[in-house]
Amino acid sequence: MLNISVSEQRMRREKKKIRIPFLLVFLVGILFNCIALYFLERGDFISALDYIFLTKKKIYIYNTYSVHLDDSIPQEFKDIVTSELEDMEFNGKKRFKFVEKDADITISKEKEDGMDDIFTKDYIPVGHLYSLTENITRDEFEQKDWYMIDGKYEKYIEEEYGIEISLLDSYSSLLEKMKEDDNNVGLVGLKDLDYQSKILSVDEKYYLDDEEGALLIHFYGKLKNGVDSFIVSVLKNNIDIDGGVFDRGKLSKVNMSGVVAISRGLASKIDKSGNLMYQAGEIADFLADADLTHVSNEVSFMDGCTVYSGMRFCSRPEYLEILKKSGVDIVELTGNHNNDFGSDNSKKSIEMYVDAGMRYFGGGLNTEDASKILYEEVKGTKIAFIGYNWYDTMYGSLALAGANRSGANSYSDEKLQNDIQEAKKNADIVIVDFQFQECYCYPDYDMVYPICYKPLSSPDQKGMFKKAIDLGANIVIGTQAHQPQTYELYKDGVIFYGLGNLFFDQNIWIGTRQGLVLTHYFYDGKYIQTKIVPIYMDNNLVVRLATEEQGDLLLKLLKNAR
C-alpha cells in the first residue's frame, strides 16, 4: 500500500509540472492572437472588445471612408455617385466623403490586380430581327448610325468609341428605326433586350456567348491597404444606377434544328465510309454547345435496316450514336416516316432515346403518351415543348399514334388551345412545333427557286401558325420543311415557318442543301433572343456552318419571301 501511495504522489507532482508550462503557452498564444488581430483588423477588434466589456452601453463603430473618383470616370457617373452616397450618415457622422487624392477607395475605369467591380453597364449593339447584318467591326463603327433610348452615358460612349449617337424616346421607336435601314444600329442594355431585335456581333464576338461583343462601361474600385473590404459591398449596394452585372448563370441556350432522316443515300454514304460521323462531324460540336439540343428525327431505328432508296425510311440502330455525339437532348417525333416499317420499330426507338437519356415530345408510345407536353427547366427558365403532326391528321395515315400504336401526336384546334393554356400555367416559355404540309416545288436542275422559301398559301400555313401565337405561344416552328422558309414577328411572338434539313440526303437542289439552326436564349424566365444560324450541306452530304456568302444568300432569300 505504501509503494502505491508514493507512486501516486510522484505522478501528481509530474502532472503539475506539465500543467504549468501548458497554461503558460496557452496564455501567451491568446496574447499573441490579440496583438495580431489589433494590427490586422483593428476596427473589428476594438468593436469586439467594446461589445464584450461595455455591458452598460453598446457602442457601434461607424467609420467614415474617403472616396476618390479619378479622371477616367465620366462626370455624369461622378454626379450620380456623389448624390447617392453623400447623405449616408449615422448619428451625424458621414459614411463617405469625397477627396481628390489619398483616398480609402479609388474608383477608376482602368482595372488593376486586386480591384473589385463597382459598376458594370453593357450596351449591346442590335439591329432589327429582319436585318441582314450579322457582324460589325470596330473599324466600321463610324460608318453606322447609332441610336439609344437611354442617354445617361451617351457622351461617355461617344468619346470612348468614337461614334455619334441619336436619342429616341421609346423601345418601339428604336425598333422602327432599325427596321428602316440595316445601317441603323441600336444600343440597348440587358433589360431592354428581346426577341424582336437581333444582336450584332462585334469583331465576331456574340454578346450572349462573349461579353466582349458589347460596348462596355466597367468601373473598378481599389482599396488602400488596411481598409475593410466590406465597404465595397456597401458602396455598390447604395449606388442606385441602372447597371447590374449580367448573371450568366441565369442564361439558358437551346439549339433547335430541322429534319433528321439518316436513311437512303445518307445511310449509303455513312456505311461506305465506315465513319458514323461522316455527315455530322463538322457540325456536331456546334449543335452540342447548348444547354438543350433538339432535333426532329423522322425515321425510326430498325435492326437489319439496309434501305438505300425509295420513300420508306429506316435507320440502323448504331446511327443513334450520331445524335449522341451531336449533343441531342430532345427528339421531336412529329414526323410522318417513323412508322414506315411498323409501330414496333418506333416504339423500340423511343425506348432507345430514353435509355440514352434523351426526352421526346410530339409523338409517343400511344395516343396519351404522344399528346404529353415536355417541360424542361434550365437555369431558372421553364420551357414547354408542344408538337403536332398537322398533315397526317388532315389527310389520315398510320403515322399517328393510336390507343395501342406508337406514332406522332395528332392535331385539333381544341387540343392546341388546351395545351397552350396548360403550358402557360406551368412554364415561362411555350414553343409549338408543327409537322405541316411540305412545300415540294423544285426545278429540273440546281438553281435558286423562290417558291418554297415562302409559307404555303393552300393550305394556309400562316393562318395555322399564327393561331398558336394568338393562343399564347412564344415561338412557333415548322419542322416539316426540307427547305428553309421565311420567319416573321407576329404579335407577342415569332414564327419560323420551316428550318430545312439537318441530316438527310437531298443534295439535288440548293434549297434542300440550305438549312437553319435556331439558337434561342432565355434569361431568368424571359425570351430575349433567337440567333438564326445558316447551315449548308455540300454535294457530298457533309453539313457545315454556312460560309458568309452562303449565309448571306439564304437570309436574303428568306427576307424576299417574307
Coordinates of C-alpha atoms in Angstrom, one line a residue:
M1 CA 0.0 0.0 0.0
L2 CA 2.9 2.4 0.8
N3 CA 4.5 1.8 -2.5
I4 CA 1.3 2.7 -4.3
S5 CA 0.8 5.9 -2.3
V6 CA 4.3 7.1 -3.1
S7 CA 3.8 6.3 -6.7
E8 CA 0.6 8.3 -6.8
Q9 CA 2.2 11.3 -5.2
R10 CA 5.0 11.2 -7.7
M11 CA 2.5 11.1 -10.6
R12 CA 0.6 14.1 -9.2
R13 CA 3.8 16.2 -9.0
E14 CA 4.7 15.3 -12.6
K15 CA 1.2 16.4 -13.8
K16 CA 1.6 19.7 -12.0
K17 CA 4.9 20.3 -13.8
I18 CA 3.3 19.6 -17.2
R19 CA 0.2 21.7 -16.4
I20 CA 2.1 24.9 -15.5
P21 CA 4.0 25.2 -18.9
F22 CA 0.9 24.3 -20.8
L23 CA -1.1 27.1 -19.2
L24 CA 1.7 29.5 -19.8
V25 CA 1.9 28.6 -23.5
F26 CA -1.9 28.9 -23.8
L27 CA -2.0 32.4 -22.3
V28 CA 0.9 33.6 -24.5
G29 CA -0.9 32.2 -27.5
I30 CA -4.0 34.2 -26.6
L31 CA -2.0 37.4 -26.1
F32 CA -0.2 36.9 -29.4
N33 CA -3.5 36.5 -31.3
C34 CA -4.9 39.6 -29.7
I35 CA -1.9 41.6 -30.7
A36 CA -2.1 40.3 -34.3
L37 CA -5.9 41.0 -34.5
Y38 CA -5.3 44.5 -33.2
F39 CA -2.9 45.3 -36.0
L40 CA -4.6 43.4 -38.8
E41 CA -8.3 44.1 -38.1
R42 CA -8.1 47.0 -35.7
G43 CA -11.6 48.2 -36.2
D44 CA -13.3 44.9 -35.8
F45 CA -11.0 44.0 -32.8
I46 CA -12.0 47.2 -30.9
S47 CA -15.6 46.7 -31.7
A48 CA -15.5 43.2 -30.3
L49 CA -13.8 44.4 -27.1
D50 CA -16.4 47.1 -26.7
Y51 CA -19.2 44.7 -27.2
I52 CA -17.8 42.3 -24.6
F53 CA -16.8 44.7 -21.8
L54 CA -19.0 47.7 -22.2
T55 CA -22.1 46.0 -20.9
K56 CA -24.0 49.1 -19.8
K57 CA -23.9 50.7 -23.3
K58 CA -23.4 49.3 -26.7
I59 CA -21.0 51.3 -28.9
Y60 CA -21.1 50.9 -32.7
I61 CA -18.0 51.7 -34.8
Y62 CA -19.1 53.8 -37.8
N63 CA -16.1 54.8 -39.7
T64 CA -16.0 57.4 -42.5
Y65 CA -14.3 56.3 -45.7
S66 CA -12.8 58.6 -48.2
V67 CA -13.6 58.1 -51.9
H68 CA -11.8 59.4 -55.0
L69 CA -13.2 59.2 -58.5
D70 CA -10.3 59.6 -60.8
D71 CA -10.2 61.5 -64.1
S72 CA -11.2 58.4 -66.2
I73 CA -14.7 58.4 -64.7
P74 CA -17.3 60.4 -66.7
Q75 CA -18.8 63.4 -64.9
E76 CA -22.3 62.0 -65.1
F77 CA -21.2 59.0 -63.1
K78 CA -19.4 61.2 -60.6
D79 CA -22.6 63.2 -60.1
I80 CA -24.7 60.1 -59.5
V81 CA -22.3 58.5 -57.1
T82 CA -21.9 61.8 -55.1
S83 CA -25.7 62.3 -54.9
E84 CA -26.3 58.7 -53.8
L85 CA -23.6 58.5 -51.2
E86 CA -23.1 61.9 -49.6
D87 CA -26.2 61.7 -47.5
M88 CA -25.4 58.4 -45.9
E89 CA -24.7 59.0 -42.2
F90 CA -25.3 57.7 -38.7
N91 CA -25.7 59.9 -35.6
G92 CA -24.5 62.8 -37.7
K93 CA -21.4 61.0 -38.9
K94 CA -20.8 60.6 -42.7
R95 CA -20.2 57.2 -44.1
F96 CA -18.4 58.6 -47.2
K97 CA -16.5 61.7 -48.0
F98 CA -15.1 62.7 -51.4
V99 CA -11.5 63.7 -51.8
E100 CA -9.1 64.4 -54.6
K101 CA -6.2 62.1 -53.5
D102 CA -5.0 59.7 -50.9
A103 CA -8.4 58.0 -50.6
D104 CA -9.5 54.8 -48.9
I105 CA -11.3 53.8 -52.1
T106 CA -10.2 54.9 -55.6
I107 CA -12.7 54.3 -58.4
S108 CA -11.3 54.1 -62.0
K109 CA -12.2 52.6 -65.4
E110 CA -8.7 51.1 -65.6
K111 CA -8.6 47.7 -63.9
E112 CA -5.5 46.6 -61.9
D113 CA -4.9 43.5 -59.9
G114 CA -6.9 43.3 -56.7
M115 CA -9.6 45.7 -57.9
D116 CA -13.3 45.0 -57.4
D117 CA -16.2 45.7 -59.8
I118 CA -18.0 48.8 -58.7
F119 CA -20.3 49.4 -61.7
T120 CA -21.0 47.5 -64.9
K121 CA -23.1 48.5 -67.8
D122 CA -23.0 46.7 -71.2
Y123 CA -24.6 48.3 -74.2
I124 CA -25.4 45.6 -76.7
P125 CA -25.4 46.5 -80.4
V126 CA -28.6 45.3 -82.1
G127 CA -30.4 45.5 -85.4
H128 CA -34.0 44.6 -86.2
L129 CA -34.7 40.8 -86.3
Y130 CA -35.0 41.1 -90.1
S131 CA -31.6 42.7 -90.5
L132 CA -29.2 41.0 -92.9
T133 CA -26.2 42.3 -90.9
E134 CA -24.5 39.7 -88.7
N135 CA -21.3 41.4 -87.6
I136 CA -19.7 44.8 -87.3
T137 CA -16.1 45.5 -86.8
R138 CA -14.7 48.4 -84.7
D139 CA -13.3 49.9 -87.8
E140 CA -16.9 50.1 -89.1
F141 CA -18.3 51.9 -86.1
E142 CA -18.0 55.4 -87.6
Q143 CA -19.9 54.3 -90.7
K144 CA -23.0 53.2 -88.7
D145 CA -25.9 55.3 -87.5
W146 CA -26.2 54.7 -83.7
Y147 CA -29.3 55.1 -81.6
M148 CA -30.2 54.8 -77.9
I149 CA -33.2 55.3 -75.7
D150 CA -31.1 55.6 -72.5
G151 CA -28.9 58.8 -72.8
K152 CA -27.4 58.6 -69.4
Y153 CA -24.0 57.6 -70.7
E154 CA -24.4 58.9 -74.3
K155 CA -21.4 61.3 -74.2
Y156 CA -19.1 58.9 -72.5
I157 CA -19.8 56.2 -75.1
E158 CA -19.4 58.7 -78.0
E159 CA -16.0 59.7 -76.6
E160 CA -14.9 56.2 -75.7
Y161 CA -15.9 54.6 -79.0
G162 CA -15.6 57.4 -81.5
I163 CA -19.3 57.4 -82.6
E164 CA -22.2 59.8 -82.7
I165 CA -25.5 58.7 -81.0
S166 CA -29.1 59.9 -81.6
L167 CA -31.6 59.5 -78.8
L168 CA -35.0 58.1 -79.3
D169 CA -38.0 58.2 -76.9
S170 CA -39.0 54.5 -76.7
Y171 CA -38.0 51.0 -77.5
S172 CA -40.7 50.8 -80.2
S173 CA -39.2 53.9 -81.8
L174 CA -35.8 52.2 -81.7
L175 CA -37.2 49.0 -83.4
E176 CA -38.8 51.1 -86.2
K177 CA -35.6 53.0 -86.8
M178 CA -33.6 49.7 -87.1
K179 CA -36.2 48.3 -89.4
E180 CA -35.9 51.2 -91.7
D181 CA -32.2 50.5 -92.6
D182 CA -29.7 47.8 -91.7
N183 CA -27.1 50.6 -91.2
N184 CA -29.1 51.8 -88.2
V185 CA -27.7 50.2 -85.0
G186 CA -29.3 50.4 -81.6
L187 CA -27.5 50.2 -78.2
V188 CA -29.6 48.5 -75.5
G189 CA -29.0 47.2 -72.0
L190 CA -29.9 43.7 -71.0
K191 CA -33.2 44.7 -69.6
D192 CA -34.3 46.1 -73.0
L193 CA -33.0 43.1 -75.0
D194 CA -35.8 41.0 -76.5
Y195 CA -36.5 38.7 -79.4
Q196 CA -37.7 41.5 -81.8
S197 CA -34.1 42.7 -82.1
K198 CA -31.1 40.9 -83.4
I199 CA -27.8 41.1 -81.6
L200 CA -24.9 42.1 -83.9
S201 CA -21.6 40.5 -83.2
V202 CA -18.6 42.9 -82.6
D203 CA -15.5 41.6 -84.3
E204 CA -17.1 38.2 -84.5
K205 CA -17.9 38.1 -80.7
Y206 CA -21.6 37.5 -80.0
Y207 CA -22.5 39.1 -76.7
L208 CA -24.6 36.2 -75.2
D209 CA -21.6 33.9 -75.8
D210 CA -18.8 36.5 -75.2
E211 CA -19.3 39.7 -73.2
E212 CA -16.6 41.4 -75.4
G213 CA -19.3 41.7 -78.0
A214 CA -20.7 44.8 -76.5
L215 CA -19.8 48.5 -75.8
L216 CA -18.7 48.2 -72.2
I217 CA -18.7 50.6 -69.3
H218 CA -16.9 48.9 -66.4
F219 CA -15.6 50.9 -63.3
Y220 CA -13.5 49.3 -60.6
G221 CA -12.6 50.1 -57.0
K222 CA -9.2 49.9 -55.3
L223 CA -8.8 49.8 -51.5
K224 CA -6.0 51.4 -49.6
N225 CA -4.0 48.9 -47.5
G226 CA -5.8 48.1 -44.3
V227 CA -9.2 49.3 -45.4
D228 CA -12.0 46.9 -44.6
S229 CA -13.2 45.1 -47.7
F230 CA -16.8 45.0 -46.7
I231 CA -17.1 48.7 -47.6
V232 CA -17.0 47.7 -51.3
S233 CA -20.4 46.0 -50.9
V234 CA -21.8 49.0 -49.0
L235 CA -20.6 51.2 -51.8
K236 CA -22.2 49.1 -54.6
N237 CA -25.4 48.5 -52.8
N238 CA -26.1 52.2 -52.3
I239 CA -25.4 53.4 -55.8
D240 CA -28.8 53.5 -57.4
I241 CA -27.7 53.2 -61.0
D242 CA -29.3 51.2 -63.9
G243 CA -26.4 48.9 -64.2
G244 CA -26.0 45.5 -62.7
V245 CA -23.8 42.5 -63.6
F246 CA -25.1 40.1 -66.2
D247 CA -25.6 36.9 -64.3
R248 CA -24.7 34.3 -66.9
G249 CA -25.8 31.6 -64.5
K250 CA -29.3 32.6 -65.4
L251 CA -28.8 32.5 -69.2
S252 CA -30.0 29.3 -70.9
K253 CA -29.3 28.3 -74.5
V254 CA -31.4 26.0 -76.7
N255 CA -30.4 24.8 -80.2
M256 CA -33.3 23.7 -82.4
S257 CA -32.9 22.2 -85.9
G258 CA -34.9 20.7 -88.7
V259 CA -35.3 17.4 -90.4
V260 CA -33.2 14.4 -89.5
A261 CA -33.6 11.3 -91.7
I262 CA -30.5 9.2 -91.5
S263 CA -31.5 6.8 -94.3
R264 CA -31.4 6.2 -98.0
G265 CA -28.5 7.9 -99.7
L266 CA -27.1 9.3 -96.5
A267 CA -27.1 5.8 -94.9
S268 CA -25.2 4.5 -98.0
K269 CA -22.6 7.3 -97.7
I270 CA -22.1 6.6 -94.0
D271 CA -21.8 2.8 -94.4
K272 CA -19.4 3.0 -97.3
S273 CA -17.2 5.5 -95.5
G274 CA -17.1 3.4 -92.3
N275 CA -17.5 6.7 -90.4
L276 CA -20.7 7.3 -88.4
M277 CA -19.9 11.0 -88.2
Y278 CA -19.4 11.3 -92.0
Q279 CA -22.2 13.9 -92.4
A280 CA -22.4 15.3 -88.8
G281 CA -18.7 15.5 -87.8
E282 CA -18.2 19.1 -88.9
I283 CA -21.2 20.5 -87.1
A284 CA -21.7 18.2 -84.1
D285 CA -19.8 20.4 -81.6
F286 CA -21.8 23.4 -82.6
L287 CA -25.0 21.6 -82.1
A288 CA -23.9 20.3 -78.7
D289 CA -22.9 23.7 -77.5
A290 CA -26.1 24.5 -75.7
D291 CA -28.0 23.6 -72.5
L292 CA -30.5 21.8 -74.6
T293 CA -30.2 20.5 -78.2
H294 CA -33.3 19.5 -80.2
V295 CA -33.7 17.6 -83.5
S296 CA -36.8 16.4 -85.3
N297 CA -36.0 12.8 -86.2
E298 CA -38.5 11.4 -88.8
V299 CA -37.0 7.9 -89.1
S300 CA -37.1 5.1 -86.6
F301 CA -34.2 2.7 -85.9
M302 CA -34.6 -0.9 -87.2
D303 CA -32.4 -4.0 -86.8
G304 CA -31.1 -5.1 -90.2
C305 CA -32.0 -1.8 -92.0
T306 CA -30.5 -1.6 -95.4
V307 CA -32.8 0.9 -97.1
Y308 CA -30.8 2.9 -99.6
S309 CA -33.6 4.1 -101.9
G310 CA -37.3 4.7 -102.1
M311 CA -39.7 6.6 -99.9
R312 CA -40.0 4.2 -96.9
F313 CA -37.3 5.0 -94.4
C314 CA -35.5 3.3 -91.6
S315 CA -32.2 3.8 -89.8
R316 CA -29.6 1.4 -88.4
P317 CA -29.6 1.3 -84.6
E318 CA -25.9 2.3 -84.5
Y319 CA -26.8 5.7 -86.0
L320 CA -28.2 6.7 -82.6
E321 CA -24.5 7.5 -81.8
I322 CA -24.7 10.3 -84.3
L323 CA -27.4 12.0 -82.2
K324 CA -25.4 11.4 -79.0
K325 CA -22.2 12.9 -80.4
S326 CA -24.3 15.9 -81.6
G327 CA -25.4 16.5 -78.0
V328 CA -29.0 15.8 -78.6
D329 CA -31.2 16.1 -75.5
I330 CA -34.7 16.3 -77.1
V331 CA -36.1 14.3 -80.0
E332 CA -39.2 15.6 -81.7
L333 CA -41.5 12.8 -83.1
T334 CA -44.0 14.7 -85.2
G335 CA -42.6 13.3 -88.4
N336 CA -44.6 11.1 -90.8
H337 CA -42.0 8.4 -91.5
N338 CA -41.4 6.9 -88.0
N339 CA -43.9 4.1 -88.7
D340 CA -42.8 3.3 -92.2
F341 CA -41.7 -0.2 -91.1
G342 CA -44.3 -0.6 -88.4
S343 CA -45.0 1.0 -85.0
D344 CA -43.0 -1.7 -83.2
N345 CA -39.8 0.0 -84.5
S346 CA -40.9 3.5 -83.5
K347 CA -41.7 2.0 -80.0
K348 CA -38.2 0.5 -79.8
S349 CA -36.7 3.8 -81.0
I350 CA -38.4 5.7 -78.2
E351 CA -37.1 3.2 -75.7
M352 CA -33.6 3.7 -77.2
Y353 CA -33.9 7.5 -76.8
V354 CA -35.0 7.1 -73.1
D355 CA -32.1 4.7 -72.4
A356 CA -29.7 7.3 -73.9
G357 CA -31.0 9.9 -71.5
M358 CA -33.0 11.8 -74.2
R359 CA -36.5 13.2 -73.9
Y360 CA -39.2 13.4 -76.6
F361 CA -42.4 15.2 -77.5
G362 CA -44.8 15.4 -80.4
G363 CA -45.1 11.7 -80.5
G364 CA -45.0 8.7 -78.2
L365 CA -45.8 5.1 -77.3
N366 CA -49.6 5.7 -77.7
T367 CA -52.2 8.5 -78.0
E368 CA -51.9 9.5 -74.4
D369 CA -48.1 9.5 -74.4
A370 CA -47.8 11.3 -77.7
S371 CA -50.0 14.2 -76.5
K372 CA -47.9 15.0 -73.5
I373 CA -46.2 18.3 -73.1
L374 CA -42.5 18.2 -72.5
Y375 CA -41.3 20.5 -69.7
E376 CA -37.6 21.4 -69.4
E377 CA -36.2 23.7 -66.7
V378 CA -32.8 25.2 -67.4
K379 CA -31.1 27.8 -65.2
G380 CA -34.2 29.3 -63.8
T381 CA -36.3 29.2 -67.0
K382 CA -39.0 26.6 -67.6
I383 CA -39.8 25.8 -71.2
A384 CA -42.7 23.9 -72.6
F385 CA -42.4 21.9 -75.9
I386 CA -45.6 21.0 -77.8
G387 CA -45.6 19.2 -81.1
Y388 CA -48.3 18.2 -83.6
N389 CA -48.4 16.3 -86.9
W390 CA -51.0 18.5 -88.7
Y391 CA -50.5 17.0 -92.1
D392 CA -51.4 13.4 -91.3
T393 CA -54.2 14.5 -89.1
M394 CA -55.8 16.3 -92.1
Y395 CA -55.1 13.6 -94.6
G396 CA -55.1 10.5 -92.4
S397 CA -52.3 7.9 -92.1
L398 CA -50.8 5.3 -89.8
A399 CA -48.1 7.8 -88.9
L400 CA -50.3 8.9 -86.0
A401 CA -50.3 7.3 -82.6
G402 CA -53.2 5.2 -81.6
A403 CA -54.5 3.6 -78.4
N404 CA -52.1 0.7 -78.8
R405 CA -49.8 2.2 -81.5
S406 CA -46.8 4.4 -81.2
G407 CA -46.6 7.4 -83.5
A408 CA -47.0 11.1 -84.0
N409 CA -49.3 13.4 -82.0
S410 CA -52.5 14.3 -83.8
Y411 CA -53.8 17.9 -84.1
S412 CA -57.0 19.6 -83.3
D413 CA -57.9 23.2 -82.6
E414 CA -59.3 22.3 -79.3
K415 CA -56.1 20.4 -78.3
L416 CA -53.9 23.3 -79.4
Q417 CA -55.9 25.7 -77.2
N418 CA -56.0 23.5 -74.2
D419 CA -52.3 22.5 -74.5
I420 CA -51.1 26.1 -74.7
Q421 CA -53.3 27.2 -71.8
E422 CA -51.9 24.4 -69.7
A423 CA -48.3 25.1 -70.8
K424 CA -48.6 28.8 -69.9
K425 CA -49.7 27.9 -66.4
N426 CA -46.7 25.7 -65.9
A427 CA -43.9 27.3 -67.9
D428 CA -42.2 30.6 -68.7
I429 CA -41.8 29.9 -72.4
V430 CA -44.1 28.0 -74.8
I431 CA -42.7 26.5 -78.0
V432 CA -45.1 24.9 -80.5
D433 CA -43.7 22.8 -83.4
F434 CA -45.8 21.7 -86.4
Q435 CA -45.3 19.0 -88.9
F436 CA -47.2 20.9 -91.6
Q437 CA -47.6 20.1 -95.3
E438 CA -44.3 20.2 -97.1
C439 CA -43.7 22.6 -100.0
Y440 CA -42.5 20.5 -102.9
C441 CA -41.8 22.7 -105.9
Y442 CA -38.3 22.3 -107.3
P443 CA -36.8 23.0 -110.8
D444 CA -35.3 20.3 -113.0
Y445 CA -31.8 21.5 -112.3
D446 CA -29.9 23.1 -109.5
M447 CA -30.9 26.8 -109.2
V448 CA -32.4 29.1 -106.7
Y449 CA -36.2 28.7 -107.0
P450 CA -38.0 31.1 -104.7
I451 CA -41.5 29.4 -104.2
C452 CA -40.7 27.1 -101.3
Y453 CA -39.0 29.9 -99.2
K454 CA -42.5 31.2 -98.7
P455 CA -45.2 29.8 -96.4
L456 CA -47.8 27.8 -98.1
S457 CA -50.9 29.6 -99.1
S458 CA -53.0 26.5 -99.5
P459 CA -53.3 25.0 -97.0
D460 CA -53.0 28.3 -95.0
Q461 CA -49.7 27.8 -93.2
K462 CA -49.5 31.4 -92.0
G463 CA -53.0 31.2 -90.5
M464 CA -52.3 27.9 -88.8
F465 CA -49.0 29.1 -87.2
K466 CA -50.4 32.5 -86.2
K467 CA -53.2 30.7 -84.4
A468 CA -50.7 29.3 -81.9
I469 CA -49.3 32.8 -81.2
D470 CA -52.8 34.1 -80.8
L471 CA -53.4 31.5 -78.1
G472 CA -50.2 32.4 -76.3
A473 CA -47.2 30.6 -77.7
N474 CA -43.9 32.5 -77.7
I475 CA -42.2 30.6 -80.5
V476 CA -43.8 28.6 -83.4
I477 CA -41.7 26.4 -85.7
G478 CA -42.4 24.4 -88.8
T479 CA -40.3 21.2 -88.7
Q480 CA -41.8 19.7 -91.9
A481 CA -39.7 21.7 -94.3
H482 CA -36.9 20.2 -96.3
Q483 CA -36.1 23.7 -97.5
P484 CA -35.9 26.7 -95.2
Q485 CA -38.9 29.0 -95.1
T486 CA -39.1 32.6 -94.0
Y487 CA -39.7 33.9 -90.5
E488 CA -41.7 36.8 -89.0
L489 CA -42.6 38.7 -85.9
Y490 CA -46.3 38.4 -85.1
K491 CA -48.0 40.0 -82.1
D492 CA -46.2 38.8 -78.9
G493 CA -44.2 36.0 -80.6
V494 CA -42.1 34.9 -83.5
I495 CA -42.8 32.4 -86.2
F496 CA -40.2 30.3 -88.1
Y497 CA -42.1 28.6 -90.9
G498 CA -39.5 26.0 -91.8
L499 CA -35.9 25.1 -90.9
G500 CA -34.9 22.8 -93.8
N501 CA -32.8 19.7 -93.5
L502 CA -30.2 19.0 -90.8
F503 CA -29.2 15.4 -91.7
F504 CA -30.6 13.9 -94.9
D505 CA -29.6 13.1 -98.5
Q506 CA -31.4 15.8 -100.5
N507 CA -28.4 17.4 -102.2
I508 CA -30.0 17.8 -105.7
W509 CA -31.2 21.4 -105.1
I510 CA -29.7 24.4 -103.4
G511 CA -32.9 24.9 -101.4
T512 CA -32.6 21.4 -99.7
R513 CA -28.9 21.9 -99.1
Q514 CA -29.6 25.0 -97.1
G515 CA -30.8 24.8 -93.6
L516 CA -31.2 26.8 -90.3
V517 CA -30.4 26.1 -86.7
L518 CA -32.2 28.4 -84.2
T519 CA -30.3 29.2 -81.1
H520 CA -32.8 30.5 -78.5
Y521 CA -31.6 32.4 -75.5
F522 CA -33.7 32.8 -72.3
Y523 CA -32.7 34.8 -69.3
D524 CA -34.3 34.4 -65.9
G525 CA -37.6 33.3 -67.4
K526 CA -37.6 35.8 -70.3
Y527 CA -37.3 35.1 -74.0
I528 CA -34.5 37.5 -75.0
Q529 CA -33.1 36.4 -78.4
T530 CA -33.0 33.9 -81.2
K531 CA -29.8 33.7 -83.2
I532 CA -30.6 32.4 -86.7
V533 CA -27.6 30.3 -87.9
P534 CA -27.5 29.3 -91.6
I535 CA -26.0 25.8 -92.3
Y536 CA -25.1 24.2 -95.6
M537 CA -24.8 20.6 -96.9
D538 CA -22.4 20.2 -99.7
N539 CA -22.8 17.8 -102.7
N540 CA -21.0 15.1 -100.7
L541 CA -23.7 15.4 -98.0
V542 CA -21.3 16.9 -95.4
V543 CA -23.1 19.5 -93.2
R544 CA -21.2 22.6 -92.0
L545 CA -21.9 26.1 -90.7
A546 CA -22.6 28.2 -93.8
T547 CA -19.9 30.5 -95.1
E548 CA -20.5 34.2 -95.1
E549 CA -21.5 34.1 -98.7
Q550 CA -23.8 31.1 -98.3
G551 CA -25.4 32.6 -95.2
D552 CA -26.0 36.0 -96.8
L553 CA -27.7 34.4 -99.8
L554 CA -30.1 32.4 -97.6
L555 CA -31.0 35.3 -95.4
K556 CA -31.7 37.4 -98.5
L557 CA -33.9 34.8 -100.0
L558 CA -35.8 34.5 -96.7
K559 CA -36.2 38.2 -96.5
N560 CA -37.6 38.4 -100.0
A561 CA -40.0 35.6 -99.2
R562 CA -41.5 37.4 -96.2

